[in-house]
PDB file of C-alpha atoms in Angstrom:
ATOM      1  CA  MET A1090     -25.807 -19.452 -48.919  1.00 35.00           C
ATOM      2  CA  ALA A1091     -22.645 -18.879 -46.853  1.00 37.00           C
ATOM      3  CA  LEU A1092     -21.371 -21.301 -44.258  1.00 33.00           C
ATOM      4  CA  ASN A1093     -19.648 -19.874 -41.158  1.00 33.00           C
ATOM      5  CA  TRP A1094     -17.303 -21.819 -38.877  1.00 33.00           C
ATOM      6  CA  ARG A1095     -14.437 -21.192 -36.421  1.00 36.00           C
ATOM      7  CA  LEU A1096     -11.050 -22.802 -36.237  1.00 36.00           C
ATOM      8  CA  VAL A1097     -10.322 -24.284 -32.807  1.00 36.00           C
ATOM      9  CA  ALA A1098      -6.684 -24.410 -31.851  1.00 38.00           C
ATOM     10  CA  ARG A1099      -4.731 -25.221 -28.734  1.00 38.00           C
ATOM     11  CA  LEU A1100      -3.280 -21.728 -28.115  1.00 41.00           C
ATOM     12  CA  PRO A1101      -2.465 -19.479 -25.122  1.00 41.00           C
ATOM     13  CA  GLN A1102      -5.521 -17.590 -23.858  1.00 39.00           C
ATOM     14  CA  ASN A1103      -4.380 -14.348 -25.381  1.00 40.00           C
ATOM     15  CA  PHE A1104      -4.816 -15.679 -28.918  1.00 40.00           C
ATOM     16  CA  ARG A1105      -7.738 -14.321 -30.927  1.00 40.00           C
ATOM     17  CA  SER A1106     -10.098 -16.642 -32.742  1.00 40.00           C
ATOM     18  CA  LEU A1107     -10.284 -16.529 -36.525  1.00 40.00           C
ATOM     19  CA  SER A1108     -13.587 -16.163 -38.283  1.00 38.00           C
ATOM     20  CA  VAL A1109     -13.859 -17.805 -41.669  1.00 37.00           C
ATOM     21  CA  THR A1110     -16.661 -17.421 -44.251  1.00 36.00           C
ATOM     22  CA  ALA A1111     -16.697 -19.526 -47.429  1.00 38.00           C
ATOM     23  CA  PRO A1112     -19.399 -20.871 -49.770  1.00 36.00           C
ATOM     24  CA  LYS A1113     -20.507 -24.446 -49.924  1.00 41.00           C
ATOM     25  CA  SER A1114     -19.815 -26.516 -52.951  1.00 38.00           C
ATOM     26  CA  GLU A1115     -23.220 -26.917 -54.559  1.00 39.00           C
ATOM     27  CA  SER A1116     -22.284 -30.208 -56.236  1.00 39.00           C
ATOM     28  CA  SER A1117     -21.016 -32.049 -53.195  1.00 42.00           C
ATOM     29  CA  GLY A1118     -22.571 -30.335 -50.170  1.00 42.00           C
ATOM     30  CA  ARG A1119     -19.081 -29.982 -48.654  1.00 43.00           C
ATOM     31  CA  GLU A1120     -16.647 -27.118 -48.622  1.00 46.00           C
ATOM     32  CA  SER A1121     -14.697 -27.048 -51.899  1.00 44.00           C
ATOM     33  CA  TRP A1122     -10.921 -26.781 -51.924  1.00 39.00           C
ATOM     34  CA  LEU A1123     -11.146 -23.195 -53.342  1.00 38.00           C
ATOM     35  CA  SER A1124     -13.607 -22.155 -50.636  1.00 42.00           C
ATOM     36  CA  LYS A1125     -10.843 -22.788 -48.057  1.00 43.00           C
ATOM     37  CA  LEU A1126      -8.612 -20.232 -49.755  1.00 40.00           C
ATOM     38  CA  PHE A1127     -10.794 -17.213 -48.778  1.00 39.00           C
ATOM     39  CA  VAL A1128      -9.087 -14.459 -46.716  1.00 40.00           C
ATOM     40  CA  ARG A1129      -9.768 -14.702 -43.012  1.00 43.00           C
ATOM     41  CA  THR A1130     -10.018 -11.736 -40.649  1.00 44.00           C
ATOM     42  CA  ILE A1131      -8.351 -11.253 -37.203  1.00 44.00           C
ATOM     43  CA  GLU A1132      -9.777  -9.202 -34.316  1.00 50.00           C
ATOM     44  CA  PRO A1133      -7.660  -6.125 -33.425  1.00 48.00           C
ATOM     45  CA  THR A1134      -5.334  -6.437 -30.444  1.00 53.00           C
ATOM     46  CA  LYS A1135      -3.054  -4.184 -28.422  1.00 53.00           C
ATOM     47  CA  GLU A1136      -0.505  -6.954 -27.811  1.00 55.00           C
ATOM     48  CA  SER A1137       2.506  -7.540 -30.067  1.00 57.00           C
ATOM     49  CA  HIS A1138       2.282 -10.591 -32.367  1.00 58.00           C
ATOM     50  CA  SER A1139       5.513 -11.971 -30.908  1.00 63.00           C
ATOM     51  CA  ARG A1140       4.055 -11.850 -27.352  1.00 62.00           C
ATOM     52  CA  MET A1141       0.889 -13.693 -28.515  1.00 67.00           C
ATOM     53  CA  LEU A1142       2.848 -16.360 -30.442  1.00 80.00           C
ATOM     54  CA  SER A1143       5.701 -17.068 -27.974  1.00 79.00           C
ATOM     55  CA  ASP A1144       5.274 -17.112 -24.224  1.00 65.00           C
ATOM     56  CA  LYS A1145       8.926 -17.630 -23.105  1.00 70.00           C
ATOM     57  CA  GLU A1146      11.908 -15.446 -22.452  1.00 88.00           C
ATOM     58  CA  ILE A1147      14.090 -17.548 -24.687  1.00 95.00           C
ATOM     59  CA  ILE A1148      15.539 -16.305 -27.931  1.00 96.00           C
ATOM     60  CA  TYR A1149      17.170 -18.434 -30.581  1.00 97.00           C
ATOM     61  CA  ALA A1150      19.925 -17.343 -33.051  1.00 98.00           C
ATOM     62  CA  LEU A1151      19.903 -18.936 -36.502  1.00 98.00           C
ATOM     63  CA  GLN A1152      23.260 -18.392 -38.274  1.00 98.00           C
ATOM     64  CA  THR A1153      23.391 -19.176 -41.977  1.00 98.00           C
ATOM     65  CA  HIS A1154      26.892 -19.327 -43.464  1.00 98.00           C
ATOM     66  CA  ASN A1155      27.680 -19.951 -47.131  1.00 98.00           C
ATOM     67  CA  PHE A1156      31.203 -21.383 -47.228  1.00 98.00           C
ATOM     68  CA  ARG A1157      33.567 -21.625 -50.132  1.00 97.00           C
ATOM     69  CA  PRO A1158      33.186 -25.049 -51.892  1.00 95.00           C
ATOM     70  CA  ASN A1159      36.899 -25.838 -51.491  1.00 96.00           C
ATOM     71  CA  LYS A1160      36.997 -24.670 -47.857  1.00 97.00           C
ATOM     72  CA  ARG A1161      34.398 -26.893 -46.224  1.00 97.00           C
ATOM     73  CA  GLU A1162      36.707 -28.786 -43.797  1.00 97.00           C
ATOM     74  CA  GLU A1163      38.649 -25.658 -42.851  1.00 97.00           C
ATOM     75  CA  TYR A1164      35.325 -23.859 -42.188  1.00 98.00           C
ATOM     76  CA  LEU A1165      33.991 -26.611 -39.964  1.00 98.00           C
ATOM     77  CA  GLU A1166      37.207 -26.832 -38.070  1.00 97.00           C
ATOM     78  CA  ASN A1167      37.156 -23.055 -37.489  1.00 97.00           C
ATOM     79  CA  TYR A1168      33.493 -23.110 -36.327  1.00 98.00           C
ATOM     80  CA  LYS A1169      34.164 -25.899 -33.888  1.00 97.00           C
ATOM     81  CA  LYS A1170      36.815 -23.621 -32.312  1.00 96.00           C
ATOM     82  CA  HIS A1171      34.057 -21.026 -31.968  1.00 96.00           C
ATOM     83  CA  VAL A1172      31.909 -23.592 -30.168  1.00 97.00           C
ATOM     84  CA  ASP A1173      34.822 -24.691 -27.929  1.00 96.00           C
ATOM     85  CA  TYR A1174      35.494 -20.993 -27.069  1.00 96.00           C
ATOM     86  CA  PHE A1175      31.849 -20.429 -26.003  1.00 96.00           C
ATOM     87  CA  ASN A1176      31.783 -23.590 -23.956  1.00 95.00           C
ATOM     88  CA  SER A1177      34.983 -22.683 -22.122  1.00 94.00           C
ATOM     89  CA  HIS A1178      33.678 -19.235 -21.064  1.00 92.00           C
ATOM     90  CA  GLU A1179      31.584 -19.405 -17.863  1.00 91.00           C
ATOM     91  CA  LYS A1180      29.734 -16.138 -18.411  1.00 92.00           C
ATOM     92  CA  ILE A1181      28.685 -17.211 -21.904  1.00 96.00           C
ATOM     93  CA  THR A1182      27.598 -20.814 -21.058  1.00 95.00           C
ATOM     94  CA  LYS A1183      25.256 -19.458 -18.409  1.00 95.00           C
ATOM     95  CA  VAL A1184      23.055 -18.013 -21.085  1.00 97.00           C
ATOM     96  CA  LEU A1185      24.109 -19.505 -24.395  1.00 97.00           C
ATOM     97  CA  GLN A1186      23.822 -23.091 -25.626  1.00 97.00           C
ATOM     98  CA  LEU A1187      24.357 -24.654 -29.037  1.00 98.00           C
ATOM     99  CA  VAL A1188      21.221 -26.538 -30.068  1.00 98.00           C
ATOM    100  CA  SER A1189      22.447 -27.897 -33.375  1.00 98.00           C
ATOM    101  CA  SER A1190      24.915 -27.472 -36.186  1.00 98.00           C
ATOM    102  CA  TRP A1191      24.129 -28.667 -39.766  1.00 98.00           C
ATOM    103  CA  THR A1192      25.464 -28.592 -43.283  1.00 98.00           C
ATOM    104  CA  VAL A1193      23.077 -28.624 -46.208  1.00 98.00           C
ATOM    105  CA  ASN A1194      22.896 -31.828 -48.202  1.00 97.00           C
ATOM    106  CA  VAL A1195      19.950 -30.976 -50.504  1.00 97.00           C
ATOM    107  CA  GLY A1196      19.087 -27.413 -51.359  1.00 94.00           C
ATOM    108  CA  ASP A1197      21.493 -24.533 -50.962  1.00 91.00           C
ATOM    109  CA  GLN A1198      24.654 -26.583 -50.903  1.00 91.00           C
ATOM    110  CA  ASP A1199      27.962 -25.280 -49.527  1.00 96.00           C
ATOM    111  CA  GLN A1200      25.889 -23.881 -46.680  1.00 98.00           C
ATOM    112  CA  ALA A1201      25.939 -24.379 -42.905  1.00 98.00           C
ATOM    113  CA  LEU A1202      23.213 -23.567 -40.364  1.00 98.00           C
ATOM    114  CA  HIS A1203      23.857 -23.154 -36.645  1.00 98.00           C
ATOM    115  CA  LEU A1204      21.068 -22.846 -34.031  1.00 98.00           C
ATOM    116  CA  TRP A1205      21.876 -21.288 -30.691  1.00 98.00           C
ATOM    117  CA  LYS A1206      19.634 -20.778 -27.627  1.00 97.00           C
ATOM    118  CA  TYR A1207      19.801 -17.681 -25.435  1.00 97.00           C
ATOM    119  CA  THR A1208      18.153 -17.937 -22.038  1.00 96.00           C
ATOM    120  CA  GLY A1209      17.266 -14.632 -20.605  1.00 95.00           C
ATOM    121  CA  GLY A1210      15.956 -12.692 -23.609  1.00 93.00           C
ATOM    122  CA  PHE A1211      17.861  -9.821 -25.273  1.00 94.00           C
ATOM    123  CA  HIS A1212      19.681  -9.107 -21.968  1.00 95.00           C
ATOM    124  CA  ALA A1213      21.452 -12.414 -22.534  1.00 96.00           C
ATOM    125  CA  ILE A1214      22.415 -11.500 -26.073  1.00 97.00           C
ATOM    126  CA  ASP A1215      23.712  -8.148 -24.919  1.00 96.00           C
ATOM    127  CA  SER A1216      25.843  -9.743 -22.214  1.00 96.00           C
ATOM    128  CA  VAL A1217      27.351 -12.265 -24.642  1.00 97.00           C
ATOM    129  CA  MET A1218      28.129  -9.505 -27.186  1.00 96.00           C
ATOM    130  CA  ASP A1219      29.914  -7.500 -24.449  1.00 95.00           C
ATOM    131  CA  VAL A1220      32.197 -10.443 -23.873  1.00 95.00           C
ATOM    132  CA  LEU A1221      32.817 -11.166 -27.497  1.00 95.00           C
ATOM    133  CA  ASN A1222      33.612  -7.546 -28.397  1.00 95.00           C
ATOM    134  CA  GLN A1223      36.357  -7.471 -25.737  1.00 94.00           C
ATOM    135  CA  SER A1224      37.809 -10.875 -26.516  1.00 95.00           C
ATOM    136  CA  LYS A1225      40.872 -10.811 -28.818  1.00 95.00           C
ATOM    137  CA  GLU A1226      40.800 -14.598 -29.007  1.00 94.00           C
ATOM    138  CA  TYR A1227      37.252 -14.565 -30.393  1.00 95.00           C
ATOM    139  CA  GLN A1228      37.932 -11.677 -32.743  1.00 95.00           C
ATOM    140  CA  LYS A1229      40.855 -13.672 -34.184  1.00 95.00           C
ATOM    141  CA  LEU A1230      38.576 -16.670 -34.787  1.00 95.00           C
ATOM    142  CA  PHE A1231      35.949 -14.397 -36.350  1.00 95.00           C
ATOM    143  CA  SER A1232      38.551 -12.899 -38.698  1.00 95.00           C
ATOM    144  CA  GLU A1233      39.889 -16.236 -39.723  1.00 96.00           C
ATOM    145  CA  GLN A1234      36.405 -17.412 -40.606  1.00 96.00           C
ATOM    146  CA  ALA A1235      36.251 -14.774 -43.349  1.00 95.00           C
ATOM    147  CA  GLN A1236      38.834 -16.790 -45.314  1.00 96.00           C
ATOM    148  CA  TYR A1237      36.409 -19.704 -45.648  1.00 98.00           C
ATOM    149  CA  ILE A1238      33.009 -18.123 -46.315  1.00 97.00           C
ATOM    150  CA  ARG A1239      31.214 -16.173 -49.005  1.00 96.00           C
ATOM    151  CA  SER A1240      28.449 -14.648 -46.925  1.00 96.00           C
ATOM    152  CA  ARG A1241      26.839 -14.736 -43.462  1.00 96.00           C
ATOM    153  CA  HIS A1242      23.353 -14.034 -42.173  1.00 96.00           C
ATOM    154  CA  LEU A1243      22.184 -13.891 -38.538  1.00 97.00           C
ATOM    155  CA  GLN A1244      18.460 -14.025 -37.561  1.00 97.00           C
ATOM    156  CA  TYR A1245      17.007 -13.879 -34.098  1.00 97.00           C
ATOM    157  CA  ILE A1246      13.899 -16.087 -33.858  1.00 97.00           C
ATOM    158  CA  LEU A1247      11.295 -17.125 -31.310  1.00 96.00           C
ATOM    159  CA  GLN A1248       9.798 -20.545 -30.779  1.00 95.00           C
ATOM    160  CA  PHE A1249       6.112 -20.987 -31.356  1.00 95.00           C
ATOM    161  CA  SER A1250       4.451 -21.598 -27.977  1.00 91.00           C
ATOM    162  CA  TYR A1251       2.352 -24.542 -29.249  1.00 90.00           C
ATOM    163  CA  TRP A1252       5.353 -26.392 -30.765  1.00 91.00           C
ATOM    164  CA  PRO A1253       6.705 -29.319 -28.756  1.00 90.00           C
ATOM    165  CA  GLU A1254       9.856 -28.697 -26.659  1.00 91.00           C
ATOM    166  CA  ILE A1255      13.125 -29.277 -28.463  1.00 94.00           C
ATOM    167  CA  ARG A1256      14.458 -32.790 -27.810  1.00 93.00           C
ATOM    168  CA  PHE A1257      17.962 -33.758 -28.731  1.00 95.00           C
ATOM    169  CA  ARG A1258      18.229 -36.813 -30.922  1.00 94.00           C
ATOM    170  CA  SER A1259      20.892 -39.486 -30.857  1.00 92.00           C
ATOM    171  CA  PRO A1260      22.584 -40.742 -34.079  1.00 90.00           C
ATOM    172  CA  LYS A1261      21.598 -41.050 -36.810  1.00 92.00           C
ATOM    173  CA  HIS A1262      19.080 -38.683 -38.413  1.00 97.00           C
ATOM    174  CA  ILE A1263      18.592 -36.190 -41.267  1.00 97.00           C
ATOM    175  CA  TYR A1264      16.748 -32.901 -40.676  1.00 98.00           C
ATOM    176  CA  GLU A1265      14.551 -30.857 -42.918  1.00 98.00           C
ATOM    177  CA  ILE A1266      14.091 -27.142 -42.477  1.00 98.00           C
ATOM    178  CA  ARG A1267      11.125 -25.754 -44.307  1.00 97.00           C
ATOM    179  CA  SER A1268      11.353 -21.961 -44.501  1.00 97.00           C
ATOM    180  CA  TYR A1269       8.388 -19.759 -45.382  1.00 97.00           C
ATOM    181  CA  THR A1270       8.091 -16.072 -46.182  1.00 97.00           C
ATOM    182  CA  LEU A1271       4.589 -14.974 -45.176  1.00 97.00           C
ATOM    183  CA  LYS A1272       2.501 -11.992 -46.264  1.00 96.00           C
ATOM    184  CA  PRO A1273       2.875  -9.154 -43.705  1.00 94.00           C
ATOM    185  CA  GLY A1274       0.125  -9.282 -41.098  1.00 91.00           C
ATOM    186  CA  THR A1275      -0.601 -12.978 -41.379  1.00 94.00           C
ATOM    187  CA  MET A1276       1.649 -14.442 -38.687  1.00 93.00           C
ATOM    188  CA  ILE A1277      -1.117 -14.808 -36.053  1.00 92.00           C
ATOM    189  CA  GLU A1278      -3.370 -16.545 -38.566  1.00 93.00           C
ATOM    190  CA  TRP A1279      -0.419 -18.937 -39.461  1.00 94.00           C
ATOM    191  CA  GLY A1280       0.028 -19.701 -35.789  1.00 92.00           C
ATOM    192  CA  ASN A1281      -3.657 -20.333 -35.199  1.00 90.00           C
ATOM    193  CA  ASN A1282      -3.792 -22.830 -38.027  1.00 92.00           C
ATOM    194  CA  TRP A1283      -0.520 -24.589 -37.124  1.00 93.00           C
ATOM    195  CA  ALA A1284      -1.472 -24.906 -33.509  1.00 91.00           C
ATOM    196  CA  ARG A1285      -3.998 -27.445 -34.807  1.00 90.00           C
ATOM    197  CA  ALA A1286      -1.832 -28.766 -37.667  1.00 90.00           C
ATOM    198  CA  ILE A1287       1.080 -29.785 -35.446  1.00 92.00           C
ATOM    199  CA  ASN A1288      -1.142 -32.490 -33.914  1.00 89.00           C
ATOM    200  CA  TYR A1289      -1.104 -34.276 -37.170  1.00 89.00           C
ATOM    201  CA  ARG A1290       2.726 -34.261 -37.392  1.00 89.00           C
ATOM    202  CA  GLN A1291       3.851 -35.967 -34.154  1.00 84.00           C
ATOM    203  CA  ASN A1292       3.215 -39.619 -34.876  1.00 80.00           C
ATOM    204  CA  ASN A1293       6.907 -40.379 -35.444  1.00 84.00           C
ATOM    205  CA  ASN A1294       8.353 -37.599 -33.228  1.00 89.00           C
ATOM    206  CA  GLU A1295       9.367 -35.817 -36.376  1.00 94.00           C
ATOM    207  CA  ALA A1296       8.588 -32.299 -35.044  1.00 95.00           C
ATOM    208  CA  PHE A1297      11.947 -30.866 -33.882  1.00 97.00           C
ATOM    209  CA  ALA A1298      11.417 -27.125 -33.711  1.00 96.00           C
ATOM    210  CA  GLY A1299       9.155 -24.368 -35.018  1.00 97.00           C
ATOM    211  CA  PHE A1300      10.291 -20.693 -35.097  1.00 97.00           C
ATOM    212  CA  PHE A1301       9.264 -17.289 -36.412  1.00 96.00           C
ATOM    213  CA  SER A1302      11.608 -14.336 -36.980  1.00 95.00           C
ATOM    214  CA  GLN A1303      12.017 -11.412 -34.626  1.00 94.00           C
ATOM    215  CA  VAL A1304      15.134  -9.622 -35.930  1.00 95.00           C
ATOM    216  CA  GLY A1305      16.649 -10.067 -39.380  1.00 92.00           C
ATOM    217  CA  ARG A1306      14.443 -11.180 -42.332  1.00 93.00           C
ATOM    218  CA  LEU A1307      10.925 -10.554 -41.018  1.00 93.00           C
ATOM    219  CA  TYR A1308       7.799 -12.637 -41.533  1.00 95.00           C
ATOM    220  CA  ASN A1309       9.928 -15.737 -41.844  1.00 96.00           C
ATOM    221  CA  VAL A1310       8.828 -19.038 -40.390  1.00 97.00           C
ATOM    222  CA  HIS A1311      11.115 -22.051 -40.002  1.00 98.00           C
ATOM    223  CA  HIS A1312       9.750 -25.578 -39.303  1.00 97.00           C
ATOM    224  CA  ILE A1313      12.458 -28.151 -38.622  1.00 98.00           C
ATOM    225  CA  TRP A1314      11.645 -31.812 -38.830  1.00 97.00           C
ATOM    226  CA  CYS A1315      13.729 -34.849 -37.921  1.00 97.00           C
ATOM    227  CA  TYR A1316      13.728 -38.196 -39.848  1.00 96.00           C
ATOM    228  CA  LYS A1317      15.689 -41.400 -39.873  1.00 96.00           C
ATOM    229  CA  ASP A1318      16.294 -41.057 -43.638  1.00 96.00           C
ATOM    230  CA  LEU A1319      14.681 -39.787 -46.788  1.00 96.00           C
ATOM    231  CA  ASN A1320      12.389 -42.775 -47.188  1.00 96.00           C
ATOM    232  CA  SER A1321      11.132 -42.269 -43.584  1.00 94.00           C
ATOM    233  CA  ARG A1322      10.448 -38.666 -44.531  1.00 95.00           C
ATOM    234  CA  LYS A1323       8.429 -39.735 -47.483  1.00 94.00           C
ATOM    235  CA  GLU A1324       6.362 -42.217 -45.496  1.00 93.00           C
ATOM    236  CA  THR A1325       5.792 -39.801 -42.565  1.00 91.00           C
ATOM    237  CA  ARG A1326       4.599 -37.008 -44.807  1.00 91.00           C
ATOM    238  CA  GLU A1327       2.233 -39.364 -46.759  1.00 90.00           C
ATOM    239  CA  SER A1328       0.717 -40.577 -43.490  1.00 88.00           C
ATOM    240  CA  ALA A1329      -0.197 -37.028 -42.541  1.00 87.00           C
ATOM    241  CA  TRP A1330      -2.239 -36.670 -45.733  1.00 90.00           C
ATOM    242  CA  ARG A1331      -4.212 -39.763 -44.754  1.00 88.00           C
ATOM    243  CA  SER A1332      -5.308 -38.036 -41.486  1.00 85.00           C
ATOM    244  CA  PRO A1333      -8.696 -36.291 -41.711  1.00 87.00           C
ATOM    245  CA  GLY A1334      -8.274 -32.596 -41.194  1.00 85.00           C
ATOM    246  CA  TRP A1335      -4.684 -32.204 -42.384  1.00 88.00           C
ATOM    247  CA  ASP A1336      -5.748 -31.112 -45.850  1.00 89.00           C
ATOM    248  CA  GLU A1337      -7.822 -28.307 -44.343  1.00 89.00           C
ATOM    249  CA  CYS A1338      -4.850 -27.071 -42.320  1.00 89.00           C
ATOM    250  CA  VAL A1339      -2.780 -26.941 -45.532  1.00 90.00           C
ATOM    251  CA  ALA A1340      -5.579 -25.223 -47.396  1.00 91.00           C
ATOM    252  CA  TYR A1341      -5.914 -22.528 -44.773  1.00 92.00           C
ATOM    253  CA  THR A1342      -2.129 -21.687 -44.707  1.00 93.00           C
ATOM    254  CA  VAL A1343      -1.341 -21.829 -48.474  1.00 93.00           C
ATOM    255  CA  PRO A1344      -2.783 -18.357 -49.168  1.00 94.00           C
ATOM    256  CA  LEU A1345      -0.582 -16.823 -46.438  1.00 96.00           C
ATOM    257  CA  ILE A1346       2.688 -17.779 -48.146  1.00 96.00           C
ATOM    258  CA  LYS A1347       4.714 -15.512 -50.486  1.00 96.00           C
ATOM    259  CA  GLU A1348       7.664 -17.835 -50.836  1.00 96.00           C
ATOM    260  CA  MET A1349       8.887 -21.178 -49.433  1.00 96.00           C
ATOM    261  CA  HIS A1350      11.789 -23.610 -49.792  1.00 95.00           C
ATOM    262  CA  CYS A1351      13.147 -26.674 -48.014  1.00 96.00           C
ATOM    263  CA  ARG A1352      16.684 -27.960 -47.297  1.00 98.00           C
ATOM    264  CA  ILE A1353      17.858 -31.371 -46.120  1.00 98.00           C
ATOM    265  CA  LEU A1354      20.407 -31.004 -43.335  1.00 98.00           C
ATOM    266  CA  ILE A1355      23.064 -33.313 -41.978  1.00 98.00           C
ATOM    267  CA  PRO A1356      24.336 -32.731 -38.339  1.00 98.00           C
ATOM    268  CA  SER A1357      27.955 -31.684 -37.966  1.00 97.00           C
ATOM    269  CA  SER A1358      30.218 -33.929 -35.934  1.00 96.00           C
ATOM    270  CA  PHE A1359      30.106 -31.456 -32.973  1.00 97.00           C
ATOM    271  CA  SER A1360      26.360 -30.872 -33.102  1.00 97.00           C
ATOM    272  CA  PRO A1361      24.615 -31.682 -29.765  1.00 97.00           C
ATOM    273  CA  THR A1362      21.668 -33.193 -31.580  1.00 97.00           C
ATOM    274  CA  GLN A1363      22.306 -35.942 -34.152  1.00 97.00           C
TER     275      GLN A1363
END
């Protein structure tokens, strides 16, 4: 006999509930782990998924740069000049702010990630691009950067509306970015489950930021966590598994993932958050 239940999540009113149907485990009388991996259905909607997941006119830019192994210091020095240029330009600073700058310590090494915040939606991005396209100083910096890197990728991302506001941290921390590639059409379901799951991951203020992609590689999710050190990360993650309900949140989201990987990040010297 089938058991029906609904997931209850703290979401904006325009979210749609998820209906889940799965069989009981005859041996234990409780839902088995496999029963939680059944496909859920979502009610049709005329609203875009991005509008349902994010309720702010703020867009973030995530830059991923793979620098040459023997050019790390030159690359960072060049990028700091980029940051100084942006901060010195009044029209840019009105709408653009550097949130964080990291280099990868574990994972894809010889890599840097930079997170920027645009206030004012895509109009803000257009206004900044107009300035940069006409700036010979910036174009020179951008050309010089090519000497130090192997590849670049830019992604525009939106913050999940249920995620805590970004709070800058003082020295000294490590960060973990867990990046997921989801199956197309599952972003709403991911958000519905994580709106509940995030409540299990705030005991040590480890939740730094949560994003989903808007332009660039699509159906990407990035969860960024902040820890004192690697041992603190281990203890914090283990404590979540001791919380009743966390295992269900994990079980519901596992079938939605096509690919995932994590990287440990170290803040650059000029990063606003440490």
